[in-house]
Amino acid sequence: MSALYRHNDAVKPASAPYGFEVTLEASPDAVCAALGHIRAELARHRLSKENLEVIELVMAETLNNVVEHAYAGAPQAGLIGVRGTYSGEDLRLRITDIGKPMPGFTLPAGKPFKRHEIADVLPEGGFGWGLIRLLSCNLAYSRMGDMNLLTLRIPLAAG
């Protein structure tokens, strides 16, 4: 795999949150590799399959949006930074890039739907921000100079 992908994870004492940091190229291959790494790292903390799937879905939607929109039309792939803190009750994420800003410098609303409507027959596309909003909370976006900063929290189900 030629996509740039590196990580720097430091496991802290059991009483403190676990943290990880990943820097990846804004490409589909690098997103896939980073998601695999993050899922494997979090699985070591005995998260349930459901929690791992929710985390992977939210992160995949978020990172792919950066690739497809923030860096759209860029002459070469830029970088995406991901910092996560897992405390057992939630996963807090900080995602940065230096691509294009969000339109209007605000988070998209996303297509609304209810959790029980996530089924076999959703049409392709347009549901990313709706899913992100449904499965996470405390979403915040800001533009600091050239950098986009997205923070969010994914509450984790017990078990």
mmCIF file of C-alpha atoms in Angstrom:
data_model
loop_
_atom_site.group_PDB
_atom_site.id
_atom_site.type_symbol
_atom_site.label_atom_id
_atom_site.label_comp_id
_atom_site.label_asym_id
_atom_site.label_seq_id
_atom_site.Cartn_x
_atom_site.Cartn_y
_atom_site.Cartn_z
ATOM 1 C CA MET A 1 0.000 0.000 0.000
ATOM 2 C CA SER A 2 1.533 3.278 -1.058
ATOM 3 C CA ALA A 3 -0.726 5.554 1.002
ATOM 4 C CA LEU A 4 0.972 7.435 3.793
ATOM 5 C CA TYR A 5 -0.216 6.306 7.180
ATOM 6 C CA ARG A 6 1.512 6.600 10.523
ATOM 7 C CA HIS A 7 0.440 6.392 14.129
ATOM 8 C CA ASN A 8 1.755 7.312 17.523
ATOM 9 C CA ASP A 9 -0.234 5.636 20.232
ATOM 10 C CA ALA A 10 0.621 5.844 23.891
ATOM 11 C CA VAL A 11 -1.160 3.523 26.284
ATOM 12 C CA LYS A 12 -1.678 5.265 29.587
ATOM 13 C CA PRO A 13 -2.331 3.709 33.006
ATOM 14 C CA ALA A 14 -5.655 1.872 33.313
ATOM 15 C CA SER A 15 -7.203 4.634 35.436
ATOM 16 C CA ALA A 16 -6.512 7.265 32.781
ATOM 17 C CA PRO A 17 -8.109 7.444 29.341
ATOM 18 C CA TYR A 18 -6.434 5.658 26.474
ATOM 19 C CA GLY A 19 -5.298 7.894 23.652
ATOM 20 C CA PHE A 20 -4.191 7.438 20.090
ATOM 21 C CA GLU A 21 -3.030 9.663 17.285
ATOM 22 C CA VAL A 22 -3.006 8.904 13.558
ATOM 23 C CA THR A 23 -1.828 10.973 10.601
ATOM 24 C CA LEU A 24 -2.946 9.782 7.208
ATOM 25 C CA GLU A 25 -2.923 10.819 3.601
ATOM 26 C CA ALA A 26 -6.299 12.025 2.352
ATOM 27 C CA SER A 27 -6.914 8.990 0.155
ATOM 28 C CA PRO A 28 -9.398 6.106 0.302
ATOM 29 C CA ASP A 29 -6.604 3.538 0.827
ATOM 30 C CA ALA A 30 -5.112 5.454 3.748
ATOM 31 C CA VAL A 31 -8.563 5.939 5.321
ATOM 32 C CA CYS A 32 -9.150 2.190 5.097
ATOM 33 C CA ALA A 33 -5.758 1.408 6.673
ATOM 34 C CA ALA A 34 -6.266 3.949 9.474
ATOM 35 C CA LEU A 35 -9.754 2.619 10.256
ATOM 36 C CA GLY A 36 -8.361 -0.909 10.519
ATOM 37 C CA HIS A 37 -5.608 0.232 12.857
ATOM 38 C CA ILE A 38 -7.942 2.250 15.079
ATOM 39 C CA ARG A 39 -10.491 -0.569 15.265
ATOM 40 C CA ALA A 40 -7.754 -3.058 16.225
ATOM 41 C CA GLU A 41 -6.377 -0.699 18.870
ATOM 42 C CA LEU A 42 -9.808 -0.092 20.413
ATOM 43 C CA ALA A 43 -10.697 -3.806 20.256
ATOM 44 C CA ARG A 44 -7.827 -4.434 22.689
ATOM 45 C CA HIS A 45 -9.872 -2.449 25.203
ATOM 46 C CA ARG A 46 -12.695 -4.967 24.884
ATOM 47 C CA LEU A 47 -15.221 -2.670 23.280
ATOM 48 C CA SER A 48 -18.333 -4.468 22.103
ATOM 49 C CA LYS A 49 -18.786 -5.297 18.443
ATOM 50 C CA GLU A 50 -21.626 -2.746 18.313
ATOM 51 C CA ASN A 51 -19.427 0.025 19.728
ATOM 52 C CA LEU A 52 -16.611 -0.813 17.320
ATOM 53 C CA GLU A 53 -19.033 -0.729 14.381
ATOM 54 C CA VAL A 54 -20.463 2.654 15.428
ATOM 55 C CA ILE A 55 -16.969 4.120 15.847
ATOM 56 C CA GLU A 56 -15.833 2.767 12.496
ATOM 57 C CA LEU A 57 -18.959 4.060 10.728
ATOM 58 C CA VAL A 58 -18.670 7.576 12.192
ATOM 59 C CA MET A 59 -14.953 7.754 11.473
ATOM 60 C CA ALA A 60 -15.332 6.348 7.952
ATOM 61 C CA GLU A 61 -18.019 8.911 7.100
ATOM 62 C CA THR A 62 -15.992 11.750 8.606
ATOM 63 C CA LEU A 63 -12.648 10.852 7.051
ATOM 64 C CA ASN A 64 -14.149 10.073 3.654
ATOM 65 C CA ASN A 65 -15.893 13.471 3.704
ATOM 66 C CA VAL A 66 -12.497 15.113 4.216
ATOM 67 C CA VAL A 67 -11.033 13.129 1.305
ATOM 68 C CA GLU A 68 -13.991 13.763 -1.020
ATOM 69 C CA HIS A 69 -14.767 17.384 -0.153
ATOM 70 C CA ALA A 70 -12.004 19.196 1.732
ATOM 71 C CA TYR A 71 -9.306 17.959 -0.631
ATOM 72 C CA ALA A 72 -11.457 17.722 -3.784
ATOM 73 C CA GLY A 73 -9.546 19.019 -6.783
ATOM 74 C CA ALA A 74 -6.286 19.344 -4.851
ATOM 75 C CA PRO A 75 -3.220 18.588 -7.010
ATOM 76 C CA GLN A 76 -2.015 16.052 -4.438
ATOM 77 C CA ALA A 77 -3.477 14.360 -1.393
ATOM 78 C CA GLY A 78 -3.161 16.348 1.805
ATOM 79 C CA LEU A 79 -2.933 15.045 5.343
ATOM 80 C CA ILE A 80 -5.608 14.312 7.937
ATOM 81 C CA GLY A 81 -4.841 14.213 11.649
ATOM 82 C CA VAL A 82 -6.945 12.133 14.034
ATOM 83 C CA ARG A 83 -6.582 12.244 17.786
ATOM 84 C CA GLY A 84 -8.800 10.057 19.951
ATOM 85 C CA THR A 85 -9.334 9.655 23.667
ATOM 86 C CA TYR A 86 -11.229 6.635 24.929
ATOM 87 C CA SER A 87 -12.430 6.621 28.533
ATOM 88 C CA GLY A 88 -14.782 3.628 28.658
ATOM 89 C CA GLU A 89 -17.890 5.792 28.480
ATOM 90 C CA ASP A 90 -17.118 7.536 25.216
ATOM 91 C CA LEU A 91 -14.629 8.149 22.462
ATOM 92 C CA ARG A 92 -13.701 11.781 21.858
ATOM 93 C CA LEU A 93 -12.256 12.624 18.461
ATOM 94 C CA ARG A 94 -10.362 15.600 17.087
ATOM 95 C CA ILE A 95 -9.946 15.584 13.311
ATOM 96 C CA THR A 96 -7.862 18.181 11.475
ATOM 97 C CA ASP A 97 -6.997 18.910 7.854
ATOM 98 C CA ILE A 98 -5.838 21.852 5.757
ATOM 99 C CA GLY A 99 -8.293 21.341 2.927
ATOM 100 C CA LYS A 100 -11.155 23.580 1.845
ATOM 101 C CA PRO A 101 -13.381 24.923 4.621
ATOM 102 C CA MET A 102 -16.904 23.664 5.185
ATOM 103 C CA PRO A 103 -19.415 25.575 3.053
ATOM 104 C CA GLY A 104 -20.516 28.612 5.037
ATOM 105 C CA PHE A 105 -18.011 27.587 7.736
ATOM 106 C CA THR A 106 -20.692 25.407 9.344
ATOM 107 C CA LEU A 107 -21.394 21.703 9.642
ATOM 108 C CA PRO A 108 -23.877 20.310 7.123
ATOM 109 C CA ALA A 109 -27.247 19.297 8.550
ATOM 110 C CA GLY A 110 -27.325 15.947 6.787
ATOM 111 C CA LYS A 111 -30.407 14.066 5.679
ATOM 112 C CA PRO A 112 -32.516 13.268 8.741
ATOM 113 C CA PHE A 113 -33.647 9.737 9.515
ATOM 114 C CA LYS A 114 -34.282 7.687 12.623
ATOM 115 C CA ARG A 115 -31.931 5.060 14.007
ATOM 116 C CA HIS A 116 -34.462 2.266 13.352
ATOM 117 C CA GLU A 117 -34.567 3.331 9.696
ATOM 118 C CA ILE A 118 -30.935 2.310 9.198
ATOM 119 C CA ALA A 119 -31.775 -0.789 7.234
ATOM 120 C CA ASP A 120 -30.846 -2.745 4.188
ATOM 121 C CA VAL A 121 -32.318 -0.340 1.649
ATOM 122 C CA LEU A 122 -30.836 3.114 2.156
ATOM 123 C CA PRO A 123 -29.991 4.782 -1.142
ATOM 124 C CA GLU A 124 -26.312 5.526 -1.775
ATOM 125 C CA GLY A 125 -24.944 8.917 -0.780
ATOM 126 C CA GLY A 126 -26.077 11.948 1.156
ATOM 127 C CA PHE A 127 -26.495 10.254 4.523
ATOM 128 C CA GLY A 128 -22.999 10.832 5.934
ATOM 129 C CA TRP A 129 -23.723 13.852 8.093
ATOM 130 C CA GLY A 130 -27.099 12.446 9.114
ATOM 131 C CA LEU A 131 -25.350 9.290 10.351
ATOM 132 C CA ILE A 132 -22.595 11.251 12.051
ATOM 133 C CA ARG A 133 -25.175 13.422 13.845
ATOM 134 C CA LEU A 134 -27.262 10.381 14.809
ATOM 135 C CA LEU A 135 -24.381 8.362 16.261
ATOM 136 C CA SER A 136 -22.302 11.104 17.889
ATOM 137 C CA CYS A 137 -22.769 14.264 19.918
ATOM 138 C CA ASN A 138 -20.964 17.455 20.863
ATOM 139 C CA LEU A 139 -20.114 18.079 17.208
ATOM 140 C CA ALA A 140 -18.153 21.271 16.719
ATOM 141 C CA TYR A 141 -16.432 22.690 13.648
ATOM 142 C CA SER A 142 -14.082 25.625 13.382
ATOM 143 C CA ARG A 143 -11.648 27.011 10.862
ATOM 144 C CA MET A 144 -8.365 28.172 12.379
ATOM 145 C CA GLY A 145 -6.273 29.855 9.713
ATOM 146 C CA ASP A 146 -5.786 27.172 7.030
ATOM 147 C CA MET A 147 -6.917 24.332 9.272
ATOM 148 C CA ASN A 148 -10.313 22.677 9.636
ATOM 149 C CA LEU A 149 -10.972 21.340 13.133
ATOM 150 C CA LEU A 150 -13.814 18.941 13.865
ATOM 151 C CA THR A 151 -14.432 17.604 17.349
ATOM 152 C CA LEU A 152 -17.069 15.095 18.363
ATOM 153 C CA ARG A 153 -17.937 12.546 21.010
ATOM 154 C CA ILE A 154 -19.229 9.031 20.419
ATOM 155 C CA PRO A 155 -21.105 7.716 23.472
ATOM 156 C CA LEU A 156 -20.462 4.024 24.029
ATOM 157 C CA ALA A 157 -23.121 1.495 24.961
ATOM 158 C CA ALA A 158 -22.440 -0.606 28.061
ATOM 159 C CA GLY A 159 -21.344 -4.135 27.376
#
